[in-house]
Each structure stands twice: as structure tokens, then as C-alpha cells.
Short mmCIF file of C-alpha atoms in Angstrom, two decimals:
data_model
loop_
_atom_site.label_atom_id
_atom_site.label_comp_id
_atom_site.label_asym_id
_atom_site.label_seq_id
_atom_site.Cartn_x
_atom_site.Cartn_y
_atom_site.Cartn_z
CA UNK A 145 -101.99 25.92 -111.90
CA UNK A 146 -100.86 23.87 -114.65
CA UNK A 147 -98.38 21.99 -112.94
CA UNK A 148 -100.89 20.80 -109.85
CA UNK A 149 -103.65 20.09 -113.19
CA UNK A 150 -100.47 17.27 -114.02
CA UNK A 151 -99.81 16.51 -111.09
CA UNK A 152 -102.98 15.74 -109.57
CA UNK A 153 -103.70 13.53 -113.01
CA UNK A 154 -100.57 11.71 -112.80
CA UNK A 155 -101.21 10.81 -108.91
CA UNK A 156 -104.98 9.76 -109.79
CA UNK A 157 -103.32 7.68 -112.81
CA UNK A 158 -100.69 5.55 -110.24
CA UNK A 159 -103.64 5.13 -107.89
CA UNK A 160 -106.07 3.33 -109.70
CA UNK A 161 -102.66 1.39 -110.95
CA UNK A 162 -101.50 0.66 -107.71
CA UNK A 163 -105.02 -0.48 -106.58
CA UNK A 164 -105.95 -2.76 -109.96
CA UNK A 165 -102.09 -4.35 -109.33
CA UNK A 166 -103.57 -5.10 -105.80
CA UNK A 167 -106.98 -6.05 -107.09
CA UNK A 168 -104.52 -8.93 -109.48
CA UNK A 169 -102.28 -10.22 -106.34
CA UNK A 170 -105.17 -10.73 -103.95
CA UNK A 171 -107.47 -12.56 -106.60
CA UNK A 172 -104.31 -15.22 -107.51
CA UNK A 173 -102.39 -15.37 -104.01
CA UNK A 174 -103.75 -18.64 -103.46
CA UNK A 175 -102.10 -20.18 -106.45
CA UNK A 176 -99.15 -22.35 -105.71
CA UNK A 177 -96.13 -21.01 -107.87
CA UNK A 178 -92.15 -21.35 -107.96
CA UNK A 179 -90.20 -18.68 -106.21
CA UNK A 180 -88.48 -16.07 -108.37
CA UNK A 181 -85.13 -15.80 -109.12
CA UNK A 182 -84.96 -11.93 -108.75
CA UNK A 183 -87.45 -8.96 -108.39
CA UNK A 184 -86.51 -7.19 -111.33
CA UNK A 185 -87.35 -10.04 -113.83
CA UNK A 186 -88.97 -12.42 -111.62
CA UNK A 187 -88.68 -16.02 -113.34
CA UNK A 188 -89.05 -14.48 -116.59
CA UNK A 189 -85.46 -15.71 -117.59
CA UNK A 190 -85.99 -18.92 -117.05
CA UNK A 191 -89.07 -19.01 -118.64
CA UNK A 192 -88.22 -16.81 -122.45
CA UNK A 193 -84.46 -17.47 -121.76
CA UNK A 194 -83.77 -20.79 -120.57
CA UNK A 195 -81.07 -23.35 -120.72
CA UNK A 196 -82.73 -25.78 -122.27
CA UNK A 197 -86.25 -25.11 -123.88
CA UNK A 198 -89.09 -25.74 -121.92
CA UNK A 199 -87.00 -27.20 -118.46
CA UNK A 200 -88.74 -24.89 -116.81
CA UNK A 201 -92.46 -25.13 -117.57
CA UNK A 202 -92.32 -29.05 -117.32
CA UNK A 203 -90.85 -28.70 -113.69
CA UNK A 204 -93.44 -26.13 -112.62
CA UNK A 205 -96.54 -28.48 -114.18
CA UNK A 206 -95.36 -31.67 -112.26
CA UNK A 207 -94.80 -29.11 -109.75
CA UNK A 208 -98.20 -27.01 -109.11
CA UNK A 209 -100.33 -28.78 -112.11
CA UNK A 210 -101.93 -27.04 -115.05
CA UNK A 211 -101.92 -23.21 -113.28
CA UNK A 212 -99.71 -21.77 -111.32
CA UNK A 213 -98.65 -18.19 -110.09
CA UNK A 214 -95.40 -17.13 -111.57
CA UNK A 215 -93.72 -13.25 -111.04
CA UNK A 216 -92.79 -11.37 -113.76
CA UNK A 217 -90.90 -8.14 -113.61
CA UNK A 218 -90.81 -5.75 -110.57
CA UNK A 219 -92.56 -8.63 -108.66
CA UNK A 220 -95.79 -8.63 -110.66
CA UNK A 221 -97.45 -11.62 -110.18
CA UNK A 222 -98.65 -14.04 -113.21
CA UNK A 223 -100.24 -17.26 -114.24
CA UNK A 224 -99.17 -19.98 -116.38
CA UNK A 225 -101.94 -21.92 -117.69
CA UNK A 226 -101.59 -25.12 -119.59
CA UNK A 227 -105.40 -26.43 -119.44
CA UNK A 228 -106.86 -26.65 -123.07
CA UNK A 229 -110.28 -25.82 -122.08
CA UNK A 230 -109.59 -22.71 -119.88
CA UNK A 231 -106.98 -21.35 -122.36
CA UNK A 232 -110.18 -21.72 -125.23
CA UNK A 233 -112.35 -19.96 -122.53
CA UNK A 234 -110.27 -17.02 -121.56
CA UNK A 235 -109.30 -16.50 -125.61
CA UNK A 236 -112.84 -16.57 -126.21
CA UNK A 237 -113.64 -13.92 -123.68
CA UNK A 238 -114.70 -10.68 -124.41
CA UNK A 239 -112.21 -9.06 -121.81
CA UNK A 240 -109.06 -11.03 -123.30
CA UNK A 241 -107.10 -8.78 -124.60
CA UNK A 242 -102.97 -8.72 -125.07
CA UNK A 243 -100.68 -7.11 -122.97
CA UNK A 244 -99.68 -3.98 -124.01
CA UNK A 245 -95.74 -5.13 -124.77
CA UNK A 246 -96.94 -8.01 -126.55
CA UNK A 247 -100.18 -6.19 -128.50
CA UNK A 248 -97.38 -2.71 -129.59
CA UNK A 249 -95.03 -5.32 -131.23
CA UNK A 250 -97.69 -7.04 -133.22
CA UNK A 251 -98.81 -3.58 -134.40
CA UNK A 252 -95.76 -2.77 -135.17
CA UNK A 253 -94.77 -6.06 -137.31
CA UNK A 254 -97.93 -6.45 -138.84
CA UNK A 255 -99.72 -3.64 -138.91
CA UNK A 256 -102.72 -2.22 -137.13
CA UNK A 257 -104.98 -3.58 -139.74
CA UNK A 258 -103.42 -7.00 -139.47
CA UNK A 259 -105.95 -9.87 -137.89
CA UNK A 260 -103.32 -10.17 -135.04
CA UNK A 261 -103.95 -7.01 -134.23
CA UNK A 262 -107.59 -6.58 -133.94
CA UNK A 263 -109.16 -7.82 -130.38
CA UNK A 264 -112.79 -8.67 -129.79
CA UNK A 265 -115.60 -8.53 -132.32
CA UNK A 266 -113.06 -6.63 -134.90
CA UNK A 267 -110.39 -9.64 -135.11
CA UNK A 268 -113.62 -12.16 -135.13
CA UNK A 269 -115.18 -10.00 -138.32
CA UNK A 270 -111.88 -10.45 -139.84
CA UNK A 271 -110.74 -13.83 -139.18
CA UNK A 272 -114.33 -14.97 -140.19
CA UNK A 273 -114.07 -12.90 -143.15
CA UNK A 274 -110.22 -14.65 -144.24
CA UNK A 275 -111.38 -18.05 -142.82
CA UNK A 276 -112.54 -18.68 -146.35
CA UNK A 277 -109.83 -19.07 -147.92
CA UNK A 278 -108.67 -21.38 -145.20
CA UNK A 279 -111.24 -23.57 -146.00
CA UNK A 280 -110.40 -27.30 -146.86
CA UNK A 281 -112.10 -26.74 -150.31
CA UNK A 282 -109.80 -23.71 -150.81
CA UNK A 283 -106.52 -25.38 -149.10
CA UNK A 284 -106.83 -28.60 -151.51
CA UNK A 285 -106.30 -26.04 -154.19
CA UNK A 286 -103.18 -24.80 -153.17
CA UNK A 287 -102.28 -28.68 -153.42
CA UNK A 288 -100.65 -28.20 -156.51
CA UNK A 289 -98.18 -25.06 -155.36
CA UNK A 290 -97.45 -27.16 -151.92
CA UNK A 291 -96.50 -30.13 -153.73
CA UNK A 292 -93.95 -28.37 -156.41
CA UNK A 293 -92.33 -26.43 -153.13
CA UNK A 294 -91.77 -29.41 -151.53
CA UNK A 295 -89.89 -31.53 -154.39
CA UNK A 296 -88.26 -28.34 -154.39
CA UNK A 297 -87.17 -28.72 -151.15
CA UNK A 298 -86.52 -33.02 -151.42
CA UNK A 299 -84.16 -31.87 -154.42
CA UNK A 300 -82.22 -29.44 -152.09
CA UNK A 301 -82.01 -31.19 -149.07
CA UNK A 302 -80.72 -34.70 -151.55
CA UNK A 303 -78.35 -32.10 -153.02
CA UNK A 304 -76.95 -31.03 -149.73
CA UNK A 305 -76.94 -34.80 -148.58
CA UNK A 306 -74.52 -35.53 -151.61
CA UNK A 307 -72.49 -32.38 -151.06
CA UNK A 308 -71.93 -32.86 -147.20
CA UNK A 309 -69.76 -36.22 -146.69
CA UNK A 310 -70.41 -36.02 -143.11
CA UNK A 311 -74.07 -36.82 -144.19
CA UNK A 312 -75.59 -33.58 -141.75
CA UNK A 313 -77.23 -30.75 -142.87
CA UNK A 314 -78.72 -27.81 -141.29
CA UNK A 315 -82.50 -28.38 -142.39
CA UNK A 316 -83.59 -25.04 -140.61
CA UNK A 317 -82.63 -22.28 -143.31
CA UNK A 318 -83.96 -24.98 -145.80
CA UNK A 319 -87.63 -25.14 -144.08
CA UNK A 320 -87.71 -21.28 -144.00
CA UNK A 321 -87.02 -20.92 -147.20
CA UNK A 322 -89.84 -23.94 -148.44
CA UNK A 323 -92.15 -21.85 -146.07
CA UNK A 324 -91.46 -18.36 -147.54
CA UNK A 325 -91.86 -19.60 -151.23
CA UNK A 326 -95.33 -21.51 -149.78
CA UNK A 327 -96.74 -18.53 -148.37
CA UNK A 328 -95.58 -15.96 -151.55
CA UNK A 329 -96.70 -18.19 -153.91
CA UNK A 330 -99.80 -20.03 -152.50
CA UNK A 331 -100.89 -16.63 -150.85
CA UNK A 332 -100.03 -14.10 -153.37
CA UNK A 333 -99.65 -16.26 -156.86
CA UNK A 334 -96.25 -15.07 -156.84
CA UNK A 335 -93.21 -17.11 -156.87
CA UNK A 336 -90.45 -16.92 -154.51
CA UNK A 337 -87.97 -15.44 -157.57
CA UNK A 338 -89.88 -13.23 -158.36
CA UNK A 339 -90.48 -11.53 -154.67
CA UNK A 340 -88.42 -8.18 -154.33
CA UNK A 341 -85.07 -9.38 -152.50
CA UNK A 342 -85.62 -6.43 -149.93
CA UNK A 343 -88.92 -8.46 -148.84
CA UNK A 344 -86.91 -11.50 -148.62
CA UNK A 345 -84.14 -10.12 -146.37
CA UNK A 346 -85.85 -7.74 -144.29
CA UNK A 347 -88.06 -10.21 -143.55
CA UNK A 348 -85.53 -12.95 -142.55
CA UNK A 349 -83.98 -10.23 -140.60
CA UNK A 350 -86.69 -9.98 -139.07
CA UNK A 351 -87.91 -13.73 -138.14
CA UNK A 352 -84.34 -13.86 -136.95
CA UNK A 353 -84.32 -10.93 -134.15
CA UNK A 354 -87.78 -12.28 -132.91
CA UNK A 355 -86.32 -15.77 -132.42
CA UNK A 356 -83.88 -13.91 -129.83
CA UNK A 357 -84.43 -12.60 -126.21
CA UNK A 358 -82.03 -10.69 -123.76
CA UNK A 359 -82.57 -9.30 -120.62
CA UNK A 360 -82.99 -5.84 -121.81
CA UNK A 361 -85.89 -7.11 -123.73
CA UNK A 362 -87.63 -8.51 -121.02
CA UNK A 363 -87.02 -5.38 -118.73
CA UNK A 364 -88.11 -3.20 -121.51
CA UNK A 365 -91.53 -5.62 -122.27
CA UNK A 366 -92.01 -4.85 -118.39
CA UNK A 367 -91.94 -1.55 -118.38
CA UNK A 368 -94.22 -1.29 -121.18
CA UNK A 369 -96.14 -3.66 -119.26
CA UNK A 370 -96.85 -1.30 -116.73
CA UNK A 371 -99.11 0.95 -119.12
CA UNK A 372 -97.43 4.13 -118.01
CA UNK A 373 -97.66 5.12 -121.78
CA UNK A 374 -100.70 5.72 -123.52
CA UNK A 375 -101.86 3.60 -126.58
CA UNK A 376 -101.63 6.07 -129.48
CA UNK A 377 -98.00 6.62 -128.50
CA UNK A 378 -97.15 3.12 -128.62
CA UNK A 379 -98.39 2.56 -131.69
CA UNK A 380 -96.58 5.80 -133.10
CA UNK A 381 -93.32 4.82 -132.38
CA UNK A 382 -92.07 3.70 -134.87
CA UNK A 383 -93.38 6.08 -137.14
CA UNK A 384 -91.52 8.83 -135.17
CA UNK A 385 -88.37 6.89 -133.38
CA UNK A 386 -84.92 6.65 -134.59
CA UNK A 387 -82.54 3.76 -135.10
CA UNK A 388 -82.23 0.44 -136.88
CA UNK A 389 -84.59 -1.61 -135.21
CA UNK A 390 -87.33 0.57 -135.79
CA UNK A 391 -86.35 1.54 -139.49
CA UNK A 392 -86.41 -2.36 -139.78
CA UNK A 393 -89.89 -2.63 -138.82
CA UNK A 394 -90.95 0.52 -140.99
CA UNK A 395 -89.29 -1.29 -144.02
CA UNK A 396 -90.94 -4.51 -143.08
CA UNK A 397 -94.93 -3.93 -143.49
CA UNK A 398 -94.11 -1.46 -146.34
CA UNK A 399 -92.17 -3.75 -148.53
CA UNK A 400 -94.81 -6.40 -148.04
CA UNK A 401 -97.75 -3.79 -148.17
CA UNK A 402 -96.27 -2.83 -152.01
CA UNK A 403 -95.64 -6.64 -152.74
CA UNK A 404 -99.22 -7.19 -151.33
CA UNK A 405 -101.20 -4.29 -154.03
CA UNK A 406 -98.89 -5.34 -156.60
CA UNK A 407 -100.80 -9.20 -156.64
CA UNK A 408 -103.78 -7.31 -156.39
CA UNK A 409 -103.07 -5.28 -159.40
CA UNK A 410 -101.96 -7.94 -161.31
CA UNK A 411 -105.15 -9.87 -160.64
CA UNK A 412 -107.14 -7.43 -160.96
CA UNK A 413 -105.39 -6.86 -164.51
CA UNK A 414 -105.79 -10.27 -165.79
CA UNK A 415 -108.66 -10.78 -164.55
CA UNK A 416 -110.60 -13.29 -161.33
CA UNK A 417 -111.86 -15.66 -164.27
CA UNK A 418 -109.44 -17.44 -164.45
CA UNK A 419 -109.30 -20.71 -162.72
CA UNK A 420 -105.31 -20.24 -161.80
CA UNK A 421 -106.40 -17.50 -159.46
CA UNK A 422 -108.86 -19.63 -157.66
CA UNK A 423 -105.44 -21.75 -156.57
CA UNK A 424 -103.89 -18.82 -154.38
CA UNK A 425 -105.25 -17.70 -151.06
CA UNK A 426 -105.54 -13.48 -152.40
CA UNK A 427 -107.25 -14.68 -155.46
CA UNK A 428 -109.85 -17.07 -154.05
CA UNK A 429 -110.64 -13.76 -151.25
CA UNK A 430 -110.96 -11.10 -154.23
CA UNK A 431 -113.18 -13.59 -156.12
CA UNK A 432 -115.56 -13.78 -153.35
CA UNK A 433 -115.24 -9.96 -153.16
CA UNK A 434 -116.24 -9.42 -156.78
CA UNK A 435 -118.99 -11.71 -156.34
CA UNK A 436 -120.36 -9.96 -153.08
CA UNK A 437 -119.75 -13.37 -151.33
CA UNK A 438 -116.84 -12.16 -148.22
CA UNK A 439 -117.12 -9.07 -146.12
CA UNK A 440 -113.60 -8.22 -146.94
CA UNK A 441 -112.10 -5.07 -148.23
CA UNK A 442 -108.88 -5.12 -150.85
CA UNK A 443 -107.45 -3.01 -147.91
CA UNK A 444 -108.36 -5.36 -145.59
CA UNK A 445 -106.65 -8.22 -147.27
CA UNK A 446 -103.63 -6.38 -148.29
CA UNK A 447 -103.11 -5.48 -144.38
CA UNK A 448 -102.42 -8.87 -144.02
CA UNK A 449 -99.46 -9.32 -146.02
CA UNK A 450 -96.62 -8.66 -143.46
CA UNK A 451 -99.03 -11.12 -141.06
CA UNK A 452 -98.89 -14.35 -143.72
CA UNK A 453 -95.06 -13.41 -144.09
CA UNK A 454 -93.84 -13.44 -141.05
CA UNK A 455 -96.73 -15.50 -138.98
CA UNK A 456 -96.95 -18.11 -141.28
CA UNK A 457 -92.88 -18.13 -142.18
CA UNK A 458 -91.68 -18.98 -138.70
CA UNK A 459 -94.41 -20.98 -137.26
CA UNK A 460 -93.98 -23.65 -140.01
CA UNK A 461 -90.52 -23.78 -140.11
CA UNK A 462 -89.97 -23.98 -136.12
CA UNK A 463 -92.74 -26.42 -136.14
CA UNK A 464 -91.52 -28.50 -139.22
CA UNK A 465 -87.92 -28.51 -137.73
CA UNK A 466 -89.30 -29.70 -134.44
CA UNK A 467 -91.27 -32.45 -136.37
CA UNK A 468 -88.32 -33.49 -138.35
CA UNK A 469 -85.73 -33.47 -135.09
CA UNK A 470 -88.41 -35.97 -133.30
CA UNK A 471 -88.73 -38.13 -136.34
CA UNK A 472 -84.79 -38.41 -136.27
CA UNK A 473 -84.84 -39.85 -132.97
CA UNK A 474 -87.45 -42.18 -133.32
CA UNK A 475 -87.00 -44.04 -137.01
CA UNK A 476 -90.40 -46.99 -136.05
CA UNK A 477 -92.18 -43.82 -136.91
CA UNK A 478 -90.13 -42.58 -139.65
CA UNK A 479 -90.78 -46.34 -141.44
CA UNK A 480 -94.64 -46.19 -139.77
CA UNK A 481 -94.78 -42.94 -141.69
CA UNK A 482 -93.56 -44.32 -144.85
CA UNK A 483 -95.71 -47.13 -144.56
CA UNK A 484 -98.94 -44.98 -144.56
CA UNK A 485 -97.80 -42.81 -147.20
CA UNK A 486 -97.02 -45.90 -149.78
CA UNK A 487 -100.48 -47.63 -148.94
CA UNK A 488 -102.62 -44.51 -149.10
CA UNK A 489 -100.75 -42.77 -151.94
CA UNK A 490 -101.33 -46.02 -154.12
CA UNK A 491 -105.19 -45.59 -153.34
CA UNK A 492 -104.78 -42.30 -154.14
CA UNK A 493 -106.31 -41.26 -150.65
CA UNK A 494 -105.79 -37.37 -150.23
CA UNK A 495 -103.07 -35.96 -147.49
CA UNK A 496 -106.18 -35.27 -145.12
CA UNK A 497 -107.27 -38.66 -144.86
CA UNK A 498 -104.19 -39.84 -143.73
CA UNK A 499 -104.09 -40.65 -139.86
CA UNK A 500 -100.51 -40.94 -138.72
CA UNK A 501 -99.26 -38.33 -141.13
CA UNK A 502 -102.14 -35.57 -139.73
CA UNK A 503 -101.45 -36.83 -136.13
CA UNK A 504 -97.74 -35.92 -136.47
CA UNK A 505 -98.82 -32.36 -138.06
CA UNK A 506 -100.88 -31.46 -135.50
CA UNK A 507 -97.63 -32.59 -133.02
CA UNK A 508 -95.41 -30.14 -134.54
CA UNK A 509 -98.01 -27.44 -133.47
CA UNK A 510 -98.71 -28.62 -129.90
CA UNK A 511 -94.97 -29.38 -129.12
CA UNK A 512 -95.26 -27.69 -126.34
CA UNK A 513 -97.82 -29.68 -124.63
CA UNK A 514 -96.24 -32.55 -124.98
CA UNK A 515 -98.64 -34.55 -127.75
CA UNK A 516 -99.07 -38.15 -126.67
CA UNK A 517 -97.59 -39.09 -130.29
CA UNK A 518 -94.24 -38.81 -129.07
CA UNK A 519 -94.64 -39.53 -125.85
#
């Protein structure tokens, strides 16, 4: 009896999967795409593994435009979309939500409370909630901790250019390390030397797996893809698997969870009076707490620890080193950059008000559309 109870849920379970997968392949059929290069993984190599970073996705938009159909694995088919507007529309929707390889791993790394996490009305609650201390107000205050990282980081890289009498230096483990001390000390109020080394390396450990694909990855993304396993068991795993990877990712959002309550206790100990905690992104949020100003919990903000650490570690570093790697092959905007600096810092105009310098930020973020700054 039991065994036809199983079996009878199992075969309604691949029905309604087989039909929705149908549902998916009529409603983007029409959609021109390139042809795959195998069923199992479809184009995905070419697309996460590819010879030469983004080859592929520039052929296929002079190719089929803005959209186009794709397969991922086991011949699923997928769209590419590269259109501003309907990316903004379809994040903005209340039925976007991540796949289920992609949503698992972002528990995983930063924990189901982290804003990454959270879909829908939950992640808007919470974003809205942090967005305050991403204000401009608030980020001018962290002006102070940004600038001393970075003649940090002029120092080093002159020291390296004095050491190295081929004159070339690897800038990469250089940016991740400005970013990590940024984020520890303009987040938390706590310097990069003072950050448990176990936070330091697990994390880098970390950043460095995730900047890695192999096949396996992909097939194992696709299976999970495929939503044979249920939610709560995803997000279990690594609570209850075995093996390094996994104890890696257990280490991960508890070091930084501990690192995270210890800056709370310490401002909490000394006190949100003081006007040094209004320059760090955890004490500007508790102030607002105290004062019954933000809608955030001290849980809340401590959830996002492991997010700021690893988020906001190898997105500025990638996008700094892909900044600085442009700017080496095109020095009129080096000495255009220069320019603008020496004028505007003589005026004493703040960083925000400077054109070309903001324009070539916001390039290092959109490198993959192709920003018409270094076009």
C-alpha cells in the first residue's frame, strides 16, 4: 500500500514536471538561439567556461540581438537577455525568483537570513531596511576609512613596483586585500589586523573556489536544476553532509557570524554616541535601531556579515582589476583621469562630483555590457 502511496506521488510529481518543462519550450521556441554543443550541458561550457571571457555572449548578441534561446543541461531550453529595461522588469517581478542551484548556494554562503537570500517582499523589507546605510550621507562618512585603505594600497603597489625590476605586478591579490580591509573596517569598525585570520583565509578560500567552474559543476547545478529535491533538504545540506567543501561553507558564515556579534558587542559596550561609530556601516544601522528610526533587527544585520564579506570582497576587486587592465591599455584616459582629479581635487570638489572618474566606476560594474566609455 505504501509503496503504490510513493509511487503514485512520485509519478504525479514528474508529470506536472514534464508538462511545466513543455509549458517553458513552447512559450520560447520562437526565439532565435545558437545550437548546442552537446545535450548533456547544452552551451553551458561555452558560456561559464569559455576560452576567452565573454566570446561567446558577444557572438550570440550580434547574432540573435538582445534575447535569445540558449540550452542548458539535458536540453533544457534558456534565455539570455541583455536588454536593461526587461532585465529591471523581470527582477522587479513578483514571480522572479532564483533557480534552485543558484538560490541553495547563496543560502549556503550567506546564510538564509542574508538579503541575497530573501526573494519578494522579504529581500525588499530588508534591502530597504540596510539601504540606509548605503545612503550618500552615510557613504561620505566612510570617506575617511576608504581613503587610509587606499594609500595603503598606493604604498604597496609603489613598494612592489620598486621590488619587481621587471616593473609588473600582480594587482589582483592586492585589490582583494584593499577590498577585504574596506569592507571589515568601513562595515564592522574593525580593522583588517585585527580580523580573526580563520575569517581571512576561509574566506579567500572561498572567493577563490567560486571564481572556478568545471564540468561537474555545471552537471551537478543541472541536476539541482531539475527540482527533484525538495527545498528544506537543500538548504540542510550542509548542515548534515560530509567533506571539505561543505565543512568550508559551515566554517564560513560562522566565523563571520562571531566576527559580526563581536562589533556589535563592542558597540554596544562603548556605546552609539559616539560620533566614530556613525563612520562604519553596523554602527550607523544600530544607531538608527536605538533611535527607533530602521526596521532592522541586530539579528538581521549580523546575518549579513558573510554577505558584505564575500559579496562585496570579489565584486570590487574583479571589477577594480577590470577597471585598472582597461586603463592600462588606453593611457589618453589614464592622463584624462589625472587631469580631472588635479583640477577638482584643488577645488576641493568631492569624489561624487567628479564626471570621468564616476563614469569609469560605473564601467567596472557594467563590463559586461560593454559601457560606451571604453568603447
Amino acid at each position: 500500500m505504501l509503496s503504490a502511496i510513493v509511487f503514485l506521488l512520485l509519478s504525479a510529481y514528474l508529470t506536472r514536471a514534464l508538462f511545466n518543462e513543455a509549458r517553458r519550450r513552447r512559450a520560447i521556441q520562437h526565439i532565435q538561439g545558437p545550437l548546442p554543443s552537446s545535450w548533456l550541458l547544452g552551451n553551458l561550457v561555452e558560456l561559464q567556461i569559455p576560452q576567452i571571457y565573454g566570446d561567446f555572449e558577444s557572438a550570440c548578441r550580434k547574432a540573435y540581438g538582445l534575447v535569445y534561446r540558449f540550452k542548458g543541461g539535458f536540453g533544457r531550453d534558456r534565455l539570455a537577455i541583455s536588454d536593461p529595461k526587461a532585465l529591471q522588469y523581470i527582477y522587479n517581478s513578483a514571480a522572479f525568483v532564483n533557480t534552485p542551484a543558484y538560490g541553495t548556494l547563496i543560502v549556503w554562503l550567506l546564510s538564509e537570513g542574508g538579503v541575497s537570500g530573501k526573494m519578494g517582499r522579504e529581500h525588499r523589507e530588508l534591502r530597504s531596511a540596510l539601504n540606509v546605510g548605503f545612503s550618500p550621507a552615510a557613504i561620505r562618512n566612510y570617506g575617511v576609512i576608504f581613503e587610509r585603505v587606499a594609500q595603503k594600497l598606493v604604498d604597496r603597489l609603489a613598494a612592489c613596483m620598486d621590488e619587481n625590476k621587471h616593473g609588473v605586478v600582480d594587482i589582483v591579490p592586492l585589490l582583494t586585500k584593499a577590498a577585504l580591509a574596506s569592507i571589515s573596517e568601513a562595515a564592522l569598525g574593525v580593522p583588517l589586523e585585527e580580523v580573526p585570520p580563520e575569517v581571512v583565509e576561509t574566506n579567500r578560500q572561498i572567493v577563490e573556489e567560486s571564481a572556478t567552474r568545471r564540468p561537474a559543476q555545471l552537471i551537478v547545478d543541472e541536476i539541482l536544476n531539475l527540482e527533484l529535491l525538495p527545498g528544506w533538504l537543500l538548504r540542510a545540506m550542509p548542515k548534515l553532509a560530509i567533506g571539505e567543501v561543505f565543512k568550508r561553507i559551515r566554517d564560513q558564515v560562522r566565523y563571520t557570524e562571531r566576527l559580526g556579534w563581536q562589533a556589535v558587542d563592542s558597540y554596544m559596550e562603548r556605546g552609539l554616541d559616539d560620533s566614530n561609530a556613525l563612520e562604519t556601516l553596523y554602527g550607523a544601522l544600530l544607531s538608527d535601531n536605538k533611535q527607533g528610526l530602521g526596521n532592522l533587527t541586530v539579528e538581521n544585520l549580523v546575518q549579513q556579515t558573510s554577505t558584505l564579506f564575500i559579496a562585496g570582497q570579489e565584486t570590487s576587486a574583479i571589477a577594480l582589476s577590470w577597471l585598472f587592465t582597461e586603463l592600462a591599455r588606453k593611457p589618453a584616459l589614464q592622463d584624462a583621469l589625472r587631469t580631472e582629479a588635479l583640477e577638482l581635487r584643488a577645488k576641493q570638489v568631492p569624489f561624487e562630483q567628479y564626471p570621468l572618474l564616476n563614469a569609469a566606476i560605473k564601467a567596472s560594474y557594467m563590463a559586461l555590457t560593454k559601457y560606451l566609455l571604453f568603447k
